[in-house]
mmCIF file of C-alpha atoms and ligand atoms in Angstrom:
data_model
loop_
_atom_site.group_PDB
_atom_site.id
_atom_site.type_symbol
_atom_site.label_atom_id
_atom_site.label_comp_id
_atom_site.label_asym_id
_atom_site.label_seq_id
_atom_site.Cartn_x
_atom_site.Cartn_y
_atom_site.Cartn_z
ATOM 1 C CA GLY Z 1 -2.676 -25.429 -4.272
ATOM 2 C CA LYS Z 2 -1.184 -22.688 -6.392
ATOM 3 C CA GLY Z 3 -4.116 -22.523 -8.849
ATOM 4 C CA GLY Z 4 -1.899 -23.336 -11.799
ATOM 5 C CA HIS Z 5 0.652 -20.680 -10.802
ATOM 6 C CA ARG Z 6 4.290 -21.389 -10.173
ATOM 7 C CA HIS Z 7 4.269 -19.672 -6.832
ATOM 8 C CA PHE Z 8 1.702 -18.711 -4.192
ATOM 9 C CA MET Z 9 2.802 -15.109 -4.677
ATOM 10 C CA ALA Z 10 1.681 -15.141 -8.273
ATOM 11 C CA LYS Z 11 -1.582 -16.757 -7.405
ATOM 12 C CA GLU Z 12 -2.195 -14.173 -4.689
ATOM 13 C CA ILE Z 13 -1.282 -11.267 -7.089
ATOM 14 C CA PHE Z 14 -3.807 -12.574 -9.643
ATOM 15 C CA GLU Z 15 -6.491 -13.046 -6.991
ATOM 16 C CA GLN Z 16 -6.604 -9.363 -6.394
ATOM 17 C CA PRO Z 17 -9.509 -8.318 -8.574
ATOM 18 C CA GLN Z 18 -11.632 -10.951 -6.772
ATOM 19 C CA VAL Z 19 -10.659 -10.243 -3.116
ATOM 20 C CA ILE Z 20 -10.672 -6.467 -3.553
ATOM 21 C CA GLY Z 21 -14.254 -6.844 -4.788
ATOM 22 C CA ASP Z 22 -15.097 -9.180 -1.894
ATOM 23 C CA THR Z 23 -13.676 -6.823 0.646
ATOM 24 C CA LEU Z 24 -15.464 -3.806 -0.764
ATOM 25 C CA ASN Z 25 -18.820 -5.637 -1.175
ATOM 26 C CA ALA Z 26 -19.003 -6.270 2.545
ATOM 27 C CA MET Z 27 -19.061 -2.438 3.109
ATOM 28 C CA PHE Z 28 -20.626 -0.968 -0.048
ATOM 29 C CA ASN Z 29 -24.372 -0.458 -0.551
ATOM 30 C CA PRO Z 30 -24.805 -0.210 -4.339
ATOM 31 C CA ALA Z 31 -28.313 1.258 -4.100
ATOM 32 C CA GLU Z 32 -27.341 4.310 -2.119
ATOM 33 C CA ARG Z 33 -23.728 4.362 -3.091
ATOM 34 C CA THR Z 34 -22.694 4.575 0.588
ATOM 35 C CA ILE Z 35 -20.216 2.812 2.744
ATOM 36 C CA THR Z 36 -21.398 0.986 5.978
ATOM 37 C CA LEU Z 37 -18.878 -0.264 8.477
ATOM 38 C CA PRO Z 38 -19.776 -2.969 10.976
ATOM 39 C CA ASP Z 39 -21.145 -1.641 14.320
ATOM 40 C CA LEU Z 40 -18.501 -0.006 16.331
ATOM 41 C CA PRO Z 41 -18.553 0.233 20.047
ATOM 42 C CA PHE Z 42 -17.628 4.027 19.980
ATOM 43 C CA ASP Z 43 -18.744 7.113 18.109
ATOM 44 C CA LEU Z 44 -16.613 7.424 14.976
ATOM 45 C CA GLY Z 45 -17.717 10.949 14.465
ATOM 46 C CA ALA Z 46 -16.342 12.024 17.876
ATOM 47 C CA VAL Z 47 -12.858 10.758 17.426
ATOM 48 C CA PRO Z 48 -10.469 13.672 17.871
ATOM 49 C CA ARG Z 49 -7.357 12.093 16.466
ATOM 50 C CA ILE Z 50 -6.099 8.786 15.087
ATOM 51 C CA THR Z 51 -2.884 6.801 15.602
ATOM 52 C CA MET Z 52 -2.191 4.303 12.843
ATOM 53 C CA ILE Z 53 0.085 1.463 13.831
ATOM 54 C CA ALA Z 54 1.549 -1.571 11.976
ATOM 55 C CA CYS Z 55 4.748 -3.131 10.680
ATOM 56 C CA GLY Z 56 6.134 -3.733 7.161
ATOM 57 C CA THR Z 57 3.750 -3.694 4.248
ATOM 58 C CA ALA Z 58 0.745 -3.228 6.588
ATOM 59 C CA SER Z 59 2.351 -0.021 7.838
ATOM 60 C CA LEU Z 60 2.622 1.172 4.265
ATOM 61 C CA ALA Z 61 -1.091 0.625 3.778
ATOM 62 C CA GLY Z 62 -1.525 2.669 6.908
ATOM 63 C CA LEU Z 63 0.497 5.461 5.431
ATOM 64 C CA VAL Z 64 -1.838 5.632 2.431
ATOM 65 C CA GLY Z 65 -4.687 5.529 4.977
ATOM 66 C CA LYS Z 66 -3.205 8.566 6.738
ATOM 67 C CA TYR Z 67 -3.282 10.619 3.548
ATOM 68 C CA TRP Z 68 -6.737 9.635 2.701
ATOM 69 C CA ILE Z 69 -8.217 10.167 6.170
ATOM 70 C CA GLU Z 70 -6.569 13.600 6.570
ATOM 71 C CA ARG Z 71 -7.785 14.649 3.022
ATOM 72 C CA PHE Z 72 -11.285 13.181 3.054
ATOM 73 C CA ALA Z 73 -12.197 13.256 6.682
ATOM 74 C CA GLY Z 74 -10.230 16.037 8.044
ATOM 75 C CA VAL Z 75 -8.983 14.133 11.006
ATOM 76 C CA ALA Z 76 -5.298 14.273 12.072
ATOM 77 C CA VAL Z 77 -3.601 10.935 11.874
ATOM 78 C CA ASP Z 78 -0.326 10.080 13.571
ATOM 79 C CA TRP Z 79 1.392 7.232 11.800
ATOM 80 C CA ASP Z 80 3.802 4.850 13.619
ATOM 81 C CA LEU Z 81 5.766 1.646 13.175
ATOM 82 C CA ALA Z 82 4.738 -0.683 15.969
ATOM 83 C CA SER Z 83 8.289 -1.435 16.907
ATOM 84 C CA GLU Z 84 9.024 2.355 17.411
ATOM 85 C CA PHE Z 85 5.613 3.130 18.987
ATOM 86 C CA ARG Z 86 5.800 0.611 21.718
ATOM 87 C CA TYR Z 87 9.067 1.758 23.037
ATOM 88 C CA ARG Z 88 8.478 5.496 22.772
ATOM 89 C CA ALA Z 89 6.417 7.574 25.050
ATOM 90 C CA PRO Z 90 3.669 8.331 22.534
ATOM 91 C CA VAL Z 91 1.149 11.089 23.336
ATOM 92 C CA MET Z 92 -2.394 10.311 22.244
ATOM 93 C CA ALA Z 93 -5.553 12.394 22.370
ATOM 94 C CA GLU Z 94 -8.147 11.366 25.013
ATOM 95 C CA GLY Z 95 -10.861 9.385 23.369
ATOM 96 C CA GLY Z 96 -8.621 8.847 20.362
ATOM 97 C CA LEU Z 97 -8.801 5.986 17.923
ATOM 98 C CA ALA Z 98 -5.855 3.625 17.411
ATOM 99 C CA VAL Z 99 -5.974 1.614 14.220
ATOM 100 C CA PHE Z 100 -3.781 -1.595 13.958
ATOM 101 C CA ILE Z 101 -3.238 -3.159 10.607
ATOM 102 C CA SER Z 102 -2.053 -6.820 10.263
ATOM 103 C CA GLN Z 103 -2.448 -9.559 7.815
ATOM 104 C CA SER Z 104 -1.615 -12.328 10.366
ATOM 105 C CA GLY Z 105 -2.963 -10.638 13.395
ATOM 106 C CA GLU Z 106 -0.075 -12.082 15.294
ATOM 107 C CA THR Z 107 2.745 -9.640 14.718
ATOM 108 C CA ALA Z 108 4.355 -9.283 18.200
ATOM 109 C CA ASP Z 109 5.054 -5.455 18.030
ATOM 110 C CA THR Z 110 1.637 -4.661 16.671
ATOM 111 C CA LEU Z 111 0.014 -6.729 19.331
ATOM 112 C CA ALA Z 112 2.082 -5.019 22.169
ATOM 113 C CA ALA Z 113 1.221 -1.680 20.715
ATOM 114 C CA LEU Z 114 -2.492 -2.619 20.849
ATOM 115 C CA ARG Z 115 -2.231 -3.671 24.409
ATOM 116 C CA TYR Z 116 -0.526 -0.436 25.279
ATOM 117 C CA CYS Z 117 -3.263 1.669 23.581
ATOM 118 C CA LYS Z 118 -6.077 -0.295 25.322
ATOM 119 C CA GLN Z 119 -4.366 0.414 28.542
ATOM 120 C CA GLN Z 120 -4.167 4.133 27.651
ATOM 121 C CA GLY Z 121 -7.949 4.145 26.963
ATOM 122 C CA GLN Z 122 -7.848 4.478 23.274
ATOM 123 C CA HIS Z 123 -10.572 2.889 21.143
ATOM 124 C CA CYS Z 124 -8.859 0.131 19.285
ATOM 125 C CA LEU Z 125 -9.788 -0.816 15.823
ATOM 126 C CA ALA Z 126 -8.071 -3.688 14.026
ATOM 127 C CA ILE Z 127 -7.826 -4.168 10.255
ATOM 128 C CA VAL Z 128 -6.825 -7.912 10.063
ATOM 129 C CA ASN Z 129 -6.933 -10.775 7.574
ATOM 130 C CA ALA Z 130 -6.854 -13.610 10.094
ATOM 131 C CA PRO Z 131 -10.256 -13.443 11.930
ATOM 132 C CA GLU Z 132 -9.108 -15.846 14.605
ATOM 133 C CA SER Z 133 -5.977 -14.047 15.503
ATOM 134 C CA SER Z 134 -4.794 -12.348 18.798
ATOM 135 C CA ILE Z 135 -5.123 -8.790 17.354
ATOM 136 C CA ALA Z 136 -8.657 -9.507 16.121
ATOM 137 C CA ARG Z 137 -9.567 -10.963 19.524
ATOM 138 C CA GLU Z 138 -8.093 -8.158 21.629
ATOM 139 C CA ALA Z 139 -9.294 -5.145 19.562
ATOM 140 C CA ASP Z 140 -12.544 -3.404 20.341
ATOM 141 C CA ALA Z 141 -13.661 -3.808 16.853
ATOM 142 C CA VAL Z 142 -12.467 -5.479 13.685
ATOM 143 C CA LEU Z 143 -12.644 -4.408 10.078
ATOM 144 C CA PRO Z 144 -11.835 -7.592 8.148
ATOM 145 C CA THR Z 145 -9.877 -7.826 4.929
ATOM 146 C CA LEU Z 146 -11.415 -10.639 2.931
ATOM 147 C CA ALA Z 147 -8.188 -11.551 1.116
ATOM 148 C CA GLY Z 148 -8.346 -15.273 2.101
ATOM 149 C CA PRO Z 149 -5.244 -17.066 3.287
ATOM 150 C CA GLU Z 150 -2.036 -15.446 2.134
ATOM 151 C CA ILE Z 151 0.795 -18.030 1.880
ATOM 152 C CA GLY Z 152 3.606 -16.193 0.228
ATOM 153 C CA VAL Z 153 5.754 -14.327 2.658
ATOM 154 C CA ALA Z 154 5.552 -11.224 0.471
ATOM 155 C CA SER Z 155 2.300 -9.526 1.273
ATOM 156 C CA THR Z 156 0.309 -8.744 -1.861
ATOM 157 C CA LYS Z 157 -3.536 -9.212 -1.705
ATOM 158 C CA ALA Z 158 -3.510 -8.430 2.051
ATOM 159 C CA PHE Z 159 -2.016 -5.033 1.204
ATOM 160 C CA THR Z 160 -4.554 -4.138 -1.425
ATOM 161 C CA THR Z 161 -7.438 -5.292 0.612
ATOM 162 C CA GLN Z 162 -6.058 -3.230 3.574
ATOM 163 C CA LEU Z 163 -6.138 -0.229 1.305
ATOM 164 C CA VAL Z 164 -9.760 -1.012 0.446
ATOM 165 C CA VAL Z 165 -10.745 -1.112 4.085
ATOM 166 C CA LEU Z 166 -8.798 2.112 4.767
ATOM 167 C CA ALA Z 167 -10.523 3.893 1.925
ATOM 168 C CA CYS Z 168 -13.875 2.824 3.321
ATOM 169 C CA LEU Z 169 -12.809 3.928 6.794
ATOM 170 C CA ALA Z 170 -11.911 7.297 5.405
ATOM 171 C CA ILE Z 171 -15.306 7.677 3.757
ATOM 172 C CA ALA Z 172 -17.096 6.475 6.905
ATOM 173 C CA LEU Z 173 -15.157 8.852 9.044
ATOM 174 C CA GLY Z 174 -15.905 11.755 6.690
ATOM 175 C CA ARG Z 175 -19.661 10.959 6.841
ATOM 176 C CA ALA Z 176 -19.668 10.426 10.564
ATOM 177 C CA ARG Z 177 -17.960 13.817 11.168
ATOM 178 C CA GLY Z 178 -20.128 15.591 8.747
ATOM 179 C CA THR Z 179 -17.091 16.628 6.610
ATOM 180 C CA MET Z 180 -18.120 14.612 3.590
ATOM 181 C CA ASP Z 181 -21.313 15.295 1.632
ATOM 182 C CA ARG Z 182 -23.515 12.643 0.142
ATOM 183 C CA GLU Z 183 -22.332 13.425 -3.334
ATOM 184 C CA THR Z 184 -18.699 13.106 -2.549
ATOM 185 C CA GLU Z 185 -19.434 9.785 -0.722
ATOM 186 C CA ALA Z 186 -21.152 8.519 -3.739
ATOM 187 C CA ARG Z 187 -18.449 9.535 -6.025
ATOM 188 C CA LEU Z 188 -15.655 8.160 -4.079
ATOM 189 C CA SER Z 189 -17.386 4.824 -3.371
ATOM 190 C CA GLY Z 190 -18.301 4.701 -6.983
ATOM 191 C CA THR Z 191 -14.624 4.861 -7.947
ATOM 192 C CA LEU Z 192 -13.872 2.042 -5.505
ATOM 193 C CA THR Z 193 -16.362 -0.257 -7.287
ATOM 194 C CA GLU Z 194 -14.444 0.124 -10.572
ATOM 195 C CA VAL Z 195 -11.122 -1.096 -8.902
ATOM 196 C CA PRO Z 196 -11.730 -4.899 -9.488
ATOM 197 C CA SER Z 197 -12.113 -4.538 -13.231
ATOM 198 C CA ARG Z 198 -9.317 -1.955 -13.490
ATOM 199 C CA ALA Z 199 -7.087 -4.296 -11.398
ATOM 200 C CA ALA Z 200 -7.901 -7.093 -13.957
ATOM 201 C CA GLU Z 201 -6.725 -4.827 -16.751
ATOM 202 C CA VAL Z 202 -3.477 -4.084 -14.842
ATOM 203 C CA LEU Z 203 -2.755 -7.772 -14.713
ATOM 204 C CA ASN Z 204 -2.755 -7.826 -18.493
ATOM 205 C CA HIS Z 205 0.489 -6.010 -18.372
ATOM 206 C CA ASP Z 206 2.172 -9.013 -16.728
ATOM 207 C CA GLY Z 207 4.117 -9.981 -19.803
ATOM 208 C CA ARG Z 208 5.493 -6.615 -20.397
ATOM 209 C CA ILE Z 209 6.468 -6.132 -16.734
ATOM 210 C CA LYS Z 210 8.190 -9.525 -16.787
ATOM 211 C CA ALA Z 211 10.361 -8.399 -19.715
ATOM 212 C CA LEU Z 212 11.106 -5.197 -17.944
ATOM 213 C CA ALA Z 213 12.093 -6.967 -14.784
ATOM 214 C CA GLU Z 214 14.479 -9.300 -16.740
ATOM 215 C CA GLU Z 215 16.020 -6.526 -18.871
ATOM 216 C CA THR Z 216 16.301 -3.700 -16.381
ATOM 217 C CA ILE Z 217 15.812 -4.855 -12.728
ATOM 218 C CA THR Z 218 17.626 -8.181 -12.495
ATOM 219 C CA PRO Z 219 20.937 -6.794 -13.666
ATOM 220 C CA ALA Z 220 20.786 -3.863 -11.211
ATOM 221 C CA ARG Z 221 22.662 -3.671 -8.008
ATOM 222 C CA ASP Z 222 20.452 -0.888 -6.549
ATOM 223 C CA VAL Z 223 16.968 0.298 -7.521
ATOM 224 C CA LEU Z 224 15.263 3.460 -6.437
ATOM 225 C CA TYR Z 225 11.502 3.934 -6.305
ATOM 226 C CA LEU Z 226 9.959 7.372 -6.263
ATOM 227 C CA GLY Z 227 6.469 8.759 -5.676
ATOM 228 C CA ARG Z 228 4.579 11.684 -4.194
ATOM 229 C CA GLY Z 229 1.364 11.919 -2.210
ATOM 230 C CA THR Z 230 -0.211 8.473 -1.959
ATOM 231 C CA SER Z 231 2.289 7.217 -4.440
ATOM 232 C CA TYR Z 232 5.020 7.767 -1.788
ATOM 233 C CA PRO Z 233 3.951 4.770 0.334
ATOM 234 C CA LEU Z 234 3.635 2.777 -2.903
ATOM 235 C CA ALA Z 235 7.359 3.663 -3.673
ATOM 236 C CA LEU Z 236 8.187 2.329 -0.196
ATOM 237 C CA GLU Z 237 6.191 -0.763 -0.844
ATOM 238 C CA GLY Z 238 7.774 -1.308 -4.261
ATOM 239 C CA ALA Z 239 11.230 -1.184 -2.762
ATOM 240 C CA LEU Z 240 10.272 -3.460 0.197
ATOM 241 C CA LYS Z 241 8.874 -6.050 -2.187
ATOM 242 C CA LEU Z 242 11.893 -6.048 -4.422
ATOM 243 C CA LYS Z 243 14.525 -6.322 -1.542
ATOM 244 C CA GLU Z 244 12.452 -8.932 0.310
ATOM 245 C CA ILE Z 245 12.224 -11.428 -2.537
ATOM 246 C CA SER Z 246 14.921 -10.600 -4.997
ATOM 247 C CA TYR Z 247 17.595 -9.450 -2.481
ATOM 248 C CA ILE Z 248 18.433 -6.500 -4.644
ATOM 249 C CA HIS Z 249 19.019 -3.344 -2.690
ATOM 250 C CA ALA Z 250 16.093 -0.960 -3.123
ATOM 251 C CA GLU Z 251 15.070 2.364 -1.588
ATOM 252 C CA GLY Z 252 11.762 4.090 -1.764
ATOM 253 C CA TYR Z 253 11.782 7.827 -1.563
ATOM 254 C CA ALA Z 254 9.315 10.683 -1.643
ATOM 255 C CA ALA Z 255 10.176 12.242 -4.979
ATOM 256 C CA GLY Z 256 10.616 15.624 -3.391
ATOM 257 C CA GLU Z 257 13.414 14.294 -1.167
ATOM 258 C CA MET Z 258 15.584 13.446 -4.208
ATOM 259 C CA LYS Z 259 17.523 16.698 -4.008
ATOM 260 C CA HIS Z 260 18.012 16.265 -0.345
ATOM 261 C CA GLY Z 261 20.521 13.373 -0.756
ATOM 262 C CA PRO Z 262 19.562 10.402 -2.833
ATOM 263 C CA ILE Z 263 20.111 12.062 -6.168
ATOM 264 C CA ALA Z 264 23.797 11.672 -5.443
ATOM 265 C CA LEU Z 265 23.357 7.959 -6.054
ATOM 266 C CA ILE Z 266 21.987 8.272 -9.586
ATOM 267 C CA ASP Z 267 24.032 7.080 -12.553
ATOM 268 C CA ASP Z 268 23.386 4.920 -15.553
ATOM 269 C CA SER Z 269 23.490 1.799 -13.484
ATOM 270 C CA VAL Z 270 20.521 2.718 -11.330
ATOM 271 C CA PRO Z 271 17.089 2.078 -12.484
ATOM 272 C CA VAL Z 272 14.511 4.510 -10.975
ATOM 273 C CA VAL Z 273 11.019 3.200 -10.814
ATOM 274 C CA VAL Z 274 8.513 6.079 -10.729
ATOM 275 C CA ILE Z 275 4.952 5.787 -9.553
ATOM 276 C CA ALA Z 276 3.176 8.579 -11.269
ATOM 277 C CA PRO Z 277 -0.586 8.433 -11.898
ATOM 278 C CA SER Z 278 -2.123 11.581 -13.461
ATOM 279 C CA ASP Z 279 -3.047 13.560 -10.403
ATOM 280 C CA ASP Z 280 -2.412 17.093 -9.131
ATOM 281 C CA LEU Z 281 1.210 16.168 -8.190
ATOM 282 C CA PHE Z 282 2.009 14.674 -11.629
ATOM 283 C CA ASP Z 283 3.957 17.740 -12.871
ATOM 284 C CA LYS Z 284 6.175 17.756 -9.840
ATOM 285 C CA THR Z 285 6.934 14.093 -10.258
ATOM 286 C CA ALA Z 286 7.647 14.660 -13.849
ATOM 287 C CA SER Z 287 10.286 17.232 -13.165
ATOM 288 C CA ASN Z 288 12.041 14.682 -10.812
ATOM 289 C CA VAL Z 289 12.056 12.327 -13.676
ATOM 290 C CA GLN Z 290 13.735 14.957 -15.800
ATOM 291 C CA GLU Z 291 16.410 15.445 -13.034
ATOM 292 C CA VAL Z 292 16.978 11.614 -12.813
ATOM 293 C CA VAL Z 293 17.377 11.401 -16.638
ATOM 294 C CA ALA Z 294 19.635 14.319 -16.803
ATOM 295 C CA ARG Z 295 22.025 12.399 -14.415
ATOM 296 C CA GLY Z 296 21.953 9.344 -16.623
ATOM 297 C CA GLY Z 297 19.316 7.515 -14.469
ATOM 298 C CA LYS Z 298 17.075 4.967 -16.220
ATOM 299 C CA ALA Z 299 13.558 5.930 -15.510
ATOM 300 C CA VAL Z 300 10.931 3.213 -15.419
ATOM 301 C CA VAL Z 301 7.567 4.990 -15.207
ATOM 302 C CA PHE Z 302 4.196 3.526 -14.208
ATOM 303 C CA SER Z 303 1.429 5.975 -15.153
ATOM 304 C CA ASP Z 304 -1.684 6.150 -17.356
ATOM 305 C CA ALA Z 305 -1.944 7.055 -21.056
ATOM 306 C CA ALA Z 306 -1.836 10.862 -20.356
ATOM 307 C CA GLY Z 307 1.227 10.588 -18.125
ATOM 308 C CA VAL Z 308 2.975 8.183 -20.429
ATOM 309 C CA ALA Z 309 2.396 10.606 -23.301
ATOM 310 C CA ARG Z 310 4.212 13.152 -21.222
ATOM 311 C CA LEU Z 311 7.142 11.052 -20.095
ATOM 312 C CA LYS Z 312 7.764 8.389 -22.759
ATOM 313 C CA ASP Z 313 10.591 10.272 -24.529
ATOM 314 C CA LEU Z 314 12.490 10.729 -21.220
ATOM 315 C CA ALA Z 315 11.882 7.372 -19.704
ATOM 316 C CA LEU Z 316 13.556 4.080 -20.593
ATOM 317 C CA GLU Z 317 10.183 2.455 -20.341
ATOM 318 C CA ALA Z 318 6.791 3.805 -19.473
ATOM 319 C CA ILE Z 319 3.881 1.547 -18.910
ATOM 320 C CA ALA Z 320 0.258 2.989 -19.192
ATOM 321 C CA LEU Z 321 -2.094 1.543 -16.614
ATOM 322 C CA PRO Z 322 -5.807 2.371 -16.902
ATOM 323 C CA ALA Z 323 -6.696 5.980 -15.946
ATOM 324 C CA VAL Z 324 -8.542 6.107 -12.674
ATOM 325 C CA ASP Z 325 -9.653 8.652 -10.109
ATOM 326 C CA PRO Z 326 -6.478 9.544 -8.102
ATOM 327 C CA PHE Z 327 -8.300 8.377 -4.944
ATOM 328 C CA VAL Z 328 -8.072 4.696 -5.987
ATOM 329 C CA ALA Z 329 -4.677 4.947 -7.779
ATOM 330 C CA PRO Z 330 -2.745 3.464 -4.821
ATOM 331 C CA ILE Z 331 -4.724 0.292 -4.953
ATOM 332 C CA LEU Z 332 -4.044 -0.257 -8.664
ATOM 333 C CA TYR Z 333 -0.387 0.868 -8.667
ATOM 334 C CA ALA Z 334 0.408 -1.730 -6.053
ATOM 335 C CA ILE Z 335 0.011 -4.362 -8.686
ATOM 336 C CA PRO Z 336 2.814 -3.435 -11.070
ATOM 337 C CA VAL Z 337 5.288 -3.097 -8.357
ATOM 338 C CA GLN Z 338 4.392 -6.545 -7.022
ATOM 339 C CA LEU Z 339 4.779 -8.003 -10.549
ATOM 340 C CA LEU Z 340 8.023 -6.252 -11.034
ATOM 341 C CA ALA Z 341 9.513 -7.724 -7.799
ATOM 342 C CA TYR Z 342 7.961 -11.048 -8.529
ATOM 343 C CA HIS Z 343 9.417 -11.535 -12.019
ATOM 344 C CA THR Z 344 12.839 -10.216 -10.887
ATOM 345 C CA ALA Z 345 12.884 -12.779 -8.103
ATOM 346 C CA VAL Z 346 11.910 -15.539 -10.422
ATOM 347 C CA ASP Z 347 14.487 -14.531 -12.936
ATOM 348 C CA LYS Z 348 17.131 -14.452 -10.207
ATOM 349 C CA GLY Z 349 16.082 -17.857 -8.994
ATOM 350 C CA THR Z 350 15.379 -16.958 -5.293
ATOM 351 C CA ASP Z 351 12.873 -18.772 -3.116
ATOM 352 C CA VAL Z 352 9.973 -16.444 -3.926
ATOM 353 C CA ASP Z 353 7.363 -17.696 -1.449
ATOM 354 C CA GLN Z 354 9.854 -18.227 1.347
ATOM 355 C CA PRO Z 355 12.718 -15.729 1.001
ATOM 356 C CA ARG Z 356 15.668 -16.340 3.234
ATOM 357 C CA ASN Z 357 15.635 -14.941 6.765
ATOM 358 C CA LEU Z 358 11.981 -14.073 6.699
ATOM 359 C CA ALA Z 359 8.860 -15.479 8.419
ATOM 360 C CA LYS Z 360 5.223 -14.948 7.366
ATOM 361 C CA ALA Z 361 4.311 -13.728 10.857
ATOM 362 C CA VAL Z 362 6.894 -12.066 12.949
ATOM 363 C CA THR Z 363 5.762 -13.291 16.380
ATOM 364 C CA VAL Z 364 9.052 -12.389 18.171
ATOM 365 C CA GLU Z 365 10.173 -8.766 18.679
HETATM 366 O O1 M6R G 401 1.071 -10.063 9.460
HETATM 367 P P1 M6R G 401 1.340 -8.536 9.369
HETATM 368 O O2 M6R G 401 0.528 -7.850 8.410
HETATM 369 O O3 M6R G 401 1.306 -7.916 10.820
HETATM 370 O O4 M6R G 401 2.893 -8.537 8.964
HETATM 371 C C1 M6R G 401 3.568 -7.299 8.841
HETATM 372 C C2 M6R G 401 4.867 -7.447 8.112
HETATM 373 O O5 M6R G 401 5.669 -8.405 8.836
HETATM 374 C C3 M6R G 401 4.675 -7.854 6.685
HETATM 375 O O6 M6R G 401 3.851 -7.009 6.047
HETATM 376 C C4 M6R G 401 5.978 -7.892 5.934
HETATM 377 O O7 M6R G 401 6.492 -6.594 5.842
HETATM 378 C C5 M6R G 401 5.815 -8.540 4.615
HETATM 379 N N1 M6R G 401 6.559 -9.805 4.472
HETATM 380 C C6 M6R G 401 6.074 -7.650 3.465
HETATM 381 O O8 M6R G 401 5.850 -8.302 2.161
#
């Protein structure tokens, strides 16, 4: 059942503190504050380069993973959409690692990309939620997301648990390569252990986000989402969630790309959702908010108390999430964008769990 919720999507959003914790606990050793992955049939420390491949929301988890792995493990990551990858002539390093991310484990394009990479001699690692799936079976190794069954077509808890696995992979890679010291590993894995309780705090903003959805997003024809760094994939994910279930046109953009085109769209009818945790890119994003507001745009800011203090006079609405280490911010900031899309869709009366034209697993190309 829906656990007392009106839709599976709501149930699955609210399960996130639990399943994020379950997924992390399978890899985290509390005594040493280290991360241990399941045994892998190849040497993680010897991987020269990584290719990250998926579709839809899973691909956006992969994009966060790219930023993390490059920053914390110092390995180059090529990021690809499975539907593009399989029809290009992709060049991969010998002995490279290909990572496939999929909730269902049955997405046709992702599976085809996996088969191609195996044929090319890449080590193939799958991050999947369905353990009995084709992708899980055919990969050389599996890092499971322990999200439990996800019924709503919109991916929510699969996404945040994919992020947890990718964060652990980044840490494990850093250690295996000798690029991450013990202290950093303990600090980063420690910040991950705080995520379940912080996620529960984020869910307390549900009522305020519902009001925001009804007042500001439902009436809009177009909505823009902006973010920088690991908040950029979150902006893409926010826009994907909104269009998928509410049928409102939405676009996610890297905040720094605004001046390269999309700023021309801004007027007082366009809400701009800004994902802006306090991190070393905050000031840059804040000046983009200024540019949006100067053109009449209605900025809706998700930040923490420090960020909200800086932007509340400019923004139409600014919601303060718990302050966290920037490393784990993408996991937490996924939740408000899910809630915003959910409440907008409910308000519009769409079929939230089974939006038109969409299937839970895209098993045809
Ligand atoms: O089962 P998969 O994770 O491979 O599915 C990939 C996409 O089809 C999926 O994430 C899709 O984008 C979601 N409906 C988005 O909410």
